[in-house]
């Protein structure tokens, strides 16, 4: 049986919740369809010791300040999950968990949203499916020959899983830094951190707040037609959250230029030396989870969908939210997704009510 709604939001993580908040304020009829059985989006799947790179009050969704976590400047992932679950309840958002959307199709005036629990006929769609379900693994020679363990950021849980092992962590972003530090400070595994380019730590007194300020300045410059001030990339890649700073300052983060290939039992470095290794953890980023939009034939360069802000250029009834700077500066962060979510809700209201 097909159900009707004005707006279907696909994904109930932080981006989908921010969209729901603003759709509610606009008085639109909407439903949020989320594949996870429980609230929290990707935060519920992150490793135990992961901490935010901004303080609680700078990691808030629209309308609700994230409460501080006792004893923590930078809250942990569990605190974020509790906050998102509370947010769903507080705003009584119509979320259907355990509902995976398989396809979105055009059907006359509507967009048909086909999920494993039924079909919705919507007049507009906000896709907020994130990137967590699309881990990226680089094509490194020998990857299939390596007989040890290989996992991506998404599979990492705790240093206890690597007791007595020789581990290489690959990737020069926040995930690589936080996982290498987690293993190094725990001490039960022998850790090497391999990166394509030397990791660029932000100054210790700079955290996610500065990243958001830079992203905001960039958005304002672009909106005013001024030249692009450049995103946060000019600042560096890694927020030195306390565990990263502790490991770095204790000299526990042995950084090496990326290896050239994997062998059956280890890695071969650029100088042709070889190190026997038991496990490789790929902290090599993600790609946007957009497979459900394939029937709309909107794909553009780099697997993105061309947008103007959040609106798909070639399908004005579709908005994309939370996937990264291409859907709005800092839109893949808790503090940064509120503004593009509001813009998307405003545009959809205009589309449906005019
Ligand atoms: P997600 O949180 O991934 O939620 C997407 C939701 O969509 C999920 O619930 C999923 O089940 C659902 N979904 C996916 N596909 C479908 C489908 N086909 N049908 C139905 N539902 C679907 N951000 C910060 O603000 N501060 C930080 O400190 C920070 N640190 C980070 C550290 C790491 C290691 C990582 C990986 C990210 C970090 N981020 C941080 C970024 C932030 O976690 C993500 O960008 C954020 O989770 C994205 O939110 P989202 O709602 O877009 O996606």
PDB file of C-alpha atoms and ligand atoms in Angstrom, residues 10-16 33-36 41-43 46-47 50-54 99-101 128-132 175 286 292 321-322 332-334, ligand 1:
ATOM      1  CA  UNK A  10      15.825   9.505   3.863  1.00  0.00           C
ATOM      2  CA  UNK A  11      18.236   9.038   6.770  1.00  0.00           C
ATOM      3  CA  UNK A  12      17.677   9.830  10.446  1.00  0.00           C
ATOM      4  CA  UNK A  13      21.193  10.730  11.541  1.00  0.00           C
ATOM      5  CA  UNK A  14      22.141  14.257  12.555  1.00  0.00           C
ATOM      6  CA  UNK A  15      21.383  15.623   9.082  1.00  0.00           C
ATOM      7  CA  UNK A  16      17.969  13.963   8.848  1.00  0.00           C
ATOM      8  CA  UNK A  33      12.910   6.852   6.987  1.00  0.00           C
ATOM      9  CA  UNK A  34      16.013   5.479   8.677  1.00  0.00           C
ATOM     10  CA  UNK A  35      17.705   2.130   8.030  1.00  0.00           C
ATOM     11  CA  UNK A  36      19.147   1.818  11.540  1.00  0.00           C
ATOM     12  CA  UNK A  41      22.961   7.602  12.897  1.00  0.00           C
ATOM     13  CA  UNK A  42      26.596   6.595  12.396  1.00  0.00           C
ATOM     14  CA  UNK A  43      27.535   7.741  15.911  1.00  0.00           C
ATOM     15  CA  UNK A  46      31.746   4.461  16.133  1.00  0.00           C
ATOM     16  CA  UNK A  47      34.498   3.164  18.384  1.00  0.00           C
ATOM     17  CA  UNK A  50      35.977   8.414  19.879  1.00  0.00           C
ATOM     18  CA  UNK A  51      35.603  12.008  21.055  1.00  0.00           C
ATOM     19  CA  UNK A  52      34.078  14.993  19.266  1.00  0.00           C
ATOM     20  CA  UNK A  53      36.549  17.546  17.982  1.00  0.00           C
ATOM     21  CA  UNK A  54      34.429  20.417  19.310  1.00  0.00           C
ATOM     22  CA  UNK A  99      13.393   1.183   7.142  1.00  0.00           C
ATOM     23  CA  UNK A 100      15.939   0.961   4.327  1.00  0.00           C
ATOM     24  CA  UNK A 101      15.124   2.952   1.192  1.00  0.00           C
ATOM     25  CA  UNK A 128      20.511  12.495   4.294  1.00  0.00           C
ATOM     26  CA  UNK A 129      22.046   9.022   4.181  1.00  0.00           C
ATOM     27  CA  UNK A 130      25.579  10.066   5.118  1.00  0.00           C
ATOM     28  CA  UNK A 131      28.776   8.291   4.173  1.00  0.00           C
ATOM     29  CA  UNK A 132      29.310   5.722   6.945  1.00  0.00           C
ATOM     30  CA  UNK A 175      40.123   9.020  12.135  1.00  0.00           C
ATOM     31  CA  UNK A 286      34.193   7.549   2.819  1.00  0.00           C
ATOM     32  CA  UNK A 292      19.036   4.751  -3.687  1.00  0.00           C
ATOM     33  CA  UNK A 321      22.083  17.114   3.082  1.00  0.00           C
ATOM     34  CA  UNK A 322      25.060  16.318   5.284  1.00  0.00           C
ATOM     35  CA  UNK A 332      28.829  17.105   7.582  1.00  0.00           C
ATOM     36  CA  UNK A 333      29.167  18.348  11.147  1.00  0.00           C
ATOM     37  CA  UNK A 334      26.642  18.632  13.966  1.00  0.00           C
TER      38      UNK A 334
HETATM   39  P1  LIG B   1      24.929   9.480   9.406  1.00  0.00           P
HETATM   40  O1  LIG B   1      25.222   9.856  10.805  1.00  0.00           O
HETATM   41  O2  LIG B   1      25.767   8.434   8.760  1.00  0.00           O
HETATM   42  O3  LIG B   1      23.398   9.046   9.352  1.00  0.00           O
HETATM   43  C1  LIG B   1      22.848   8.583   8.141  1.00  0.00           C
HETATM   44  C2  LIG B   1      21.624   7.767   8.475  1.00  0.00           C
HETATM   45  O4  LIG B   1      21.031   7.377   7.247  1.00  0.00           O
HETATM   46  C3  LIG B   1      21.960   6.492   9.244  1.00  0.00           C
HETATM   47  O5  LIG B   1      21.109   6.364  10.364  1.00  0.00           O
HETATM   48  C4  LIG B   1      21.699   5.367   8.234  1.00  0.00           C
HETATM   49  O6  LIG B   1      21.138   4.223   8.843  1.00  0.00           O
HETATM   50  C5  LIG B   1      20.681   6.016   7.335  1.00  0.00           C
HETATM   51  N1  LIG B   1      20.687   5.487   5.964  1.00  0.00           N
HETATM   52  C6  LIG B   1      21.727   5.312   5.142  1.00  0.00           C
HETATM   53  N2  LIG B   1      21.309   4.814   3.952  1.00  0.00           N
HETATM   54  C7  LIG B   1      19.947   4.677   4.055  1.00  0.00           C
HETATM   55  C8  LIG B   1      18.938   4.218   3.172  1.00  0.00           C
HETATM   56  N3  LIG B   1      19.211   3.817   1.935  1.00  0.00           N
HETATM   57  N4  LIG B   1      17.654   4.216   3.609  1.00  0.00           N
HETATM   58  C9  LIG B   1      17.352   4.656   4.864  1.00  0.00           C
HETATM   59  N5  LIG B   1      18.265   5.111   5.743  1.00  0.00           N
HETATM   60  C10 LIG B   1      19.554   5.113   5.338  1.00  0.00           C
HETATM   61  N6  LIG B   1      31.151  15.562  13.112  1.00  0.00           N
HETATM   62  C11 LIG B   1      31.099  16.542  14.063  1.00  0.00           C
HETATM   63  O7  LIG B   1      30.224  17.402  14.012  1.00  0.00           O
HETATM   64  N7  LIG B   1      31.986  16.589  15.097  1.00  0.00           N
HETATM   65  C12 LIG B   1      32.961  15.650  15.228  1.00  0.00           C
HETATM   66  O8  LIG B   1      33.739  15.701  16.170  1.00  0.00           O
HETATM   67  C13 LIG B   1      33.052  14.600  14.255  1.00  0.00           C
HETATM   68  N8  LIG B   1      34.000  13.631  14.367  1.00  0.00           N
HETATM   69  C14 LIG B   1      33.997  12.597  13.471  1.00  0.00           C
HETATM   70  C15 LIG B   1      34.902  11.554  13.615  1.00  0.00           C
HETATM   71  C16 LIG B   1      34.870  10.472  12.724  1.00  0.00           C
HETATM   72  C17 LIG B   1      35.833   9.335  12.903  1.00  0.00           C
HETATM   73  C18 LIG B   1      33.944  10.445  11.662  1.00  0.00           C
HETATM   74  C19 LIG B   1      33.904   9.289  10.697  1.00  0.00           C
HETATM   75  C20 LIG B   1      33.062  11.491  11.495  1.00  0.00           C
HETATM   76  C21 LIG B   1      33.088  12.565  12.397  1.00  0.00           C
HETATM   77  N9  LIG B   1      32.182  13.613  12.278  1.00  0.00           N
HETATM   78  C22 LIG B   1      32.119  14.612  13.206  1.00  0.00           C
HETATM   79  C23 LIG B   1      31.274  13.692  11.130  1.00  0.00           C
HETATM   80  C24 LIG B   1      29.938  13.109  11.495  1.00  0.00           C
HETATM   81  O9  LIG B   1      30.013  11.987  12.313  1.00  0.00           O
HETATM   82  C25 LIG B   1      29.257  12.656  10.238  1.00  0.00           C
HETATM   83  O10 LIG B   1      29.468  13.547   9.215  1.00  0.00           O
HETATM   84  C26 LIG B   1      27.801  12.572  10.529  1.00  0.00           C
HETATM   85  O11 LIG B   1      27.537  11.405  11.238  1.00  0.00           O
HETATM   86  C27 LIG B   1      27.021  12.648   9.279  1.00  0.00           C
HETATM   87  O12 LIG B   1      25.690  12.712   9.717  1.00  0.00           O
HETATM   88  P2  LIG B   1      24.584  12.240   8.718  1.00  0.00           P
HETATM   89  O13 LIG B   1      23.287  12.353   9.402  1.00  0.00           O
HETATM   90  O14 LIG B   1      24.811  12.949   7.453  1.00  0.00           O
HETATM   91  O15 LIG B   1      24.959  10.720   8.437  1.00  0.00           O
END
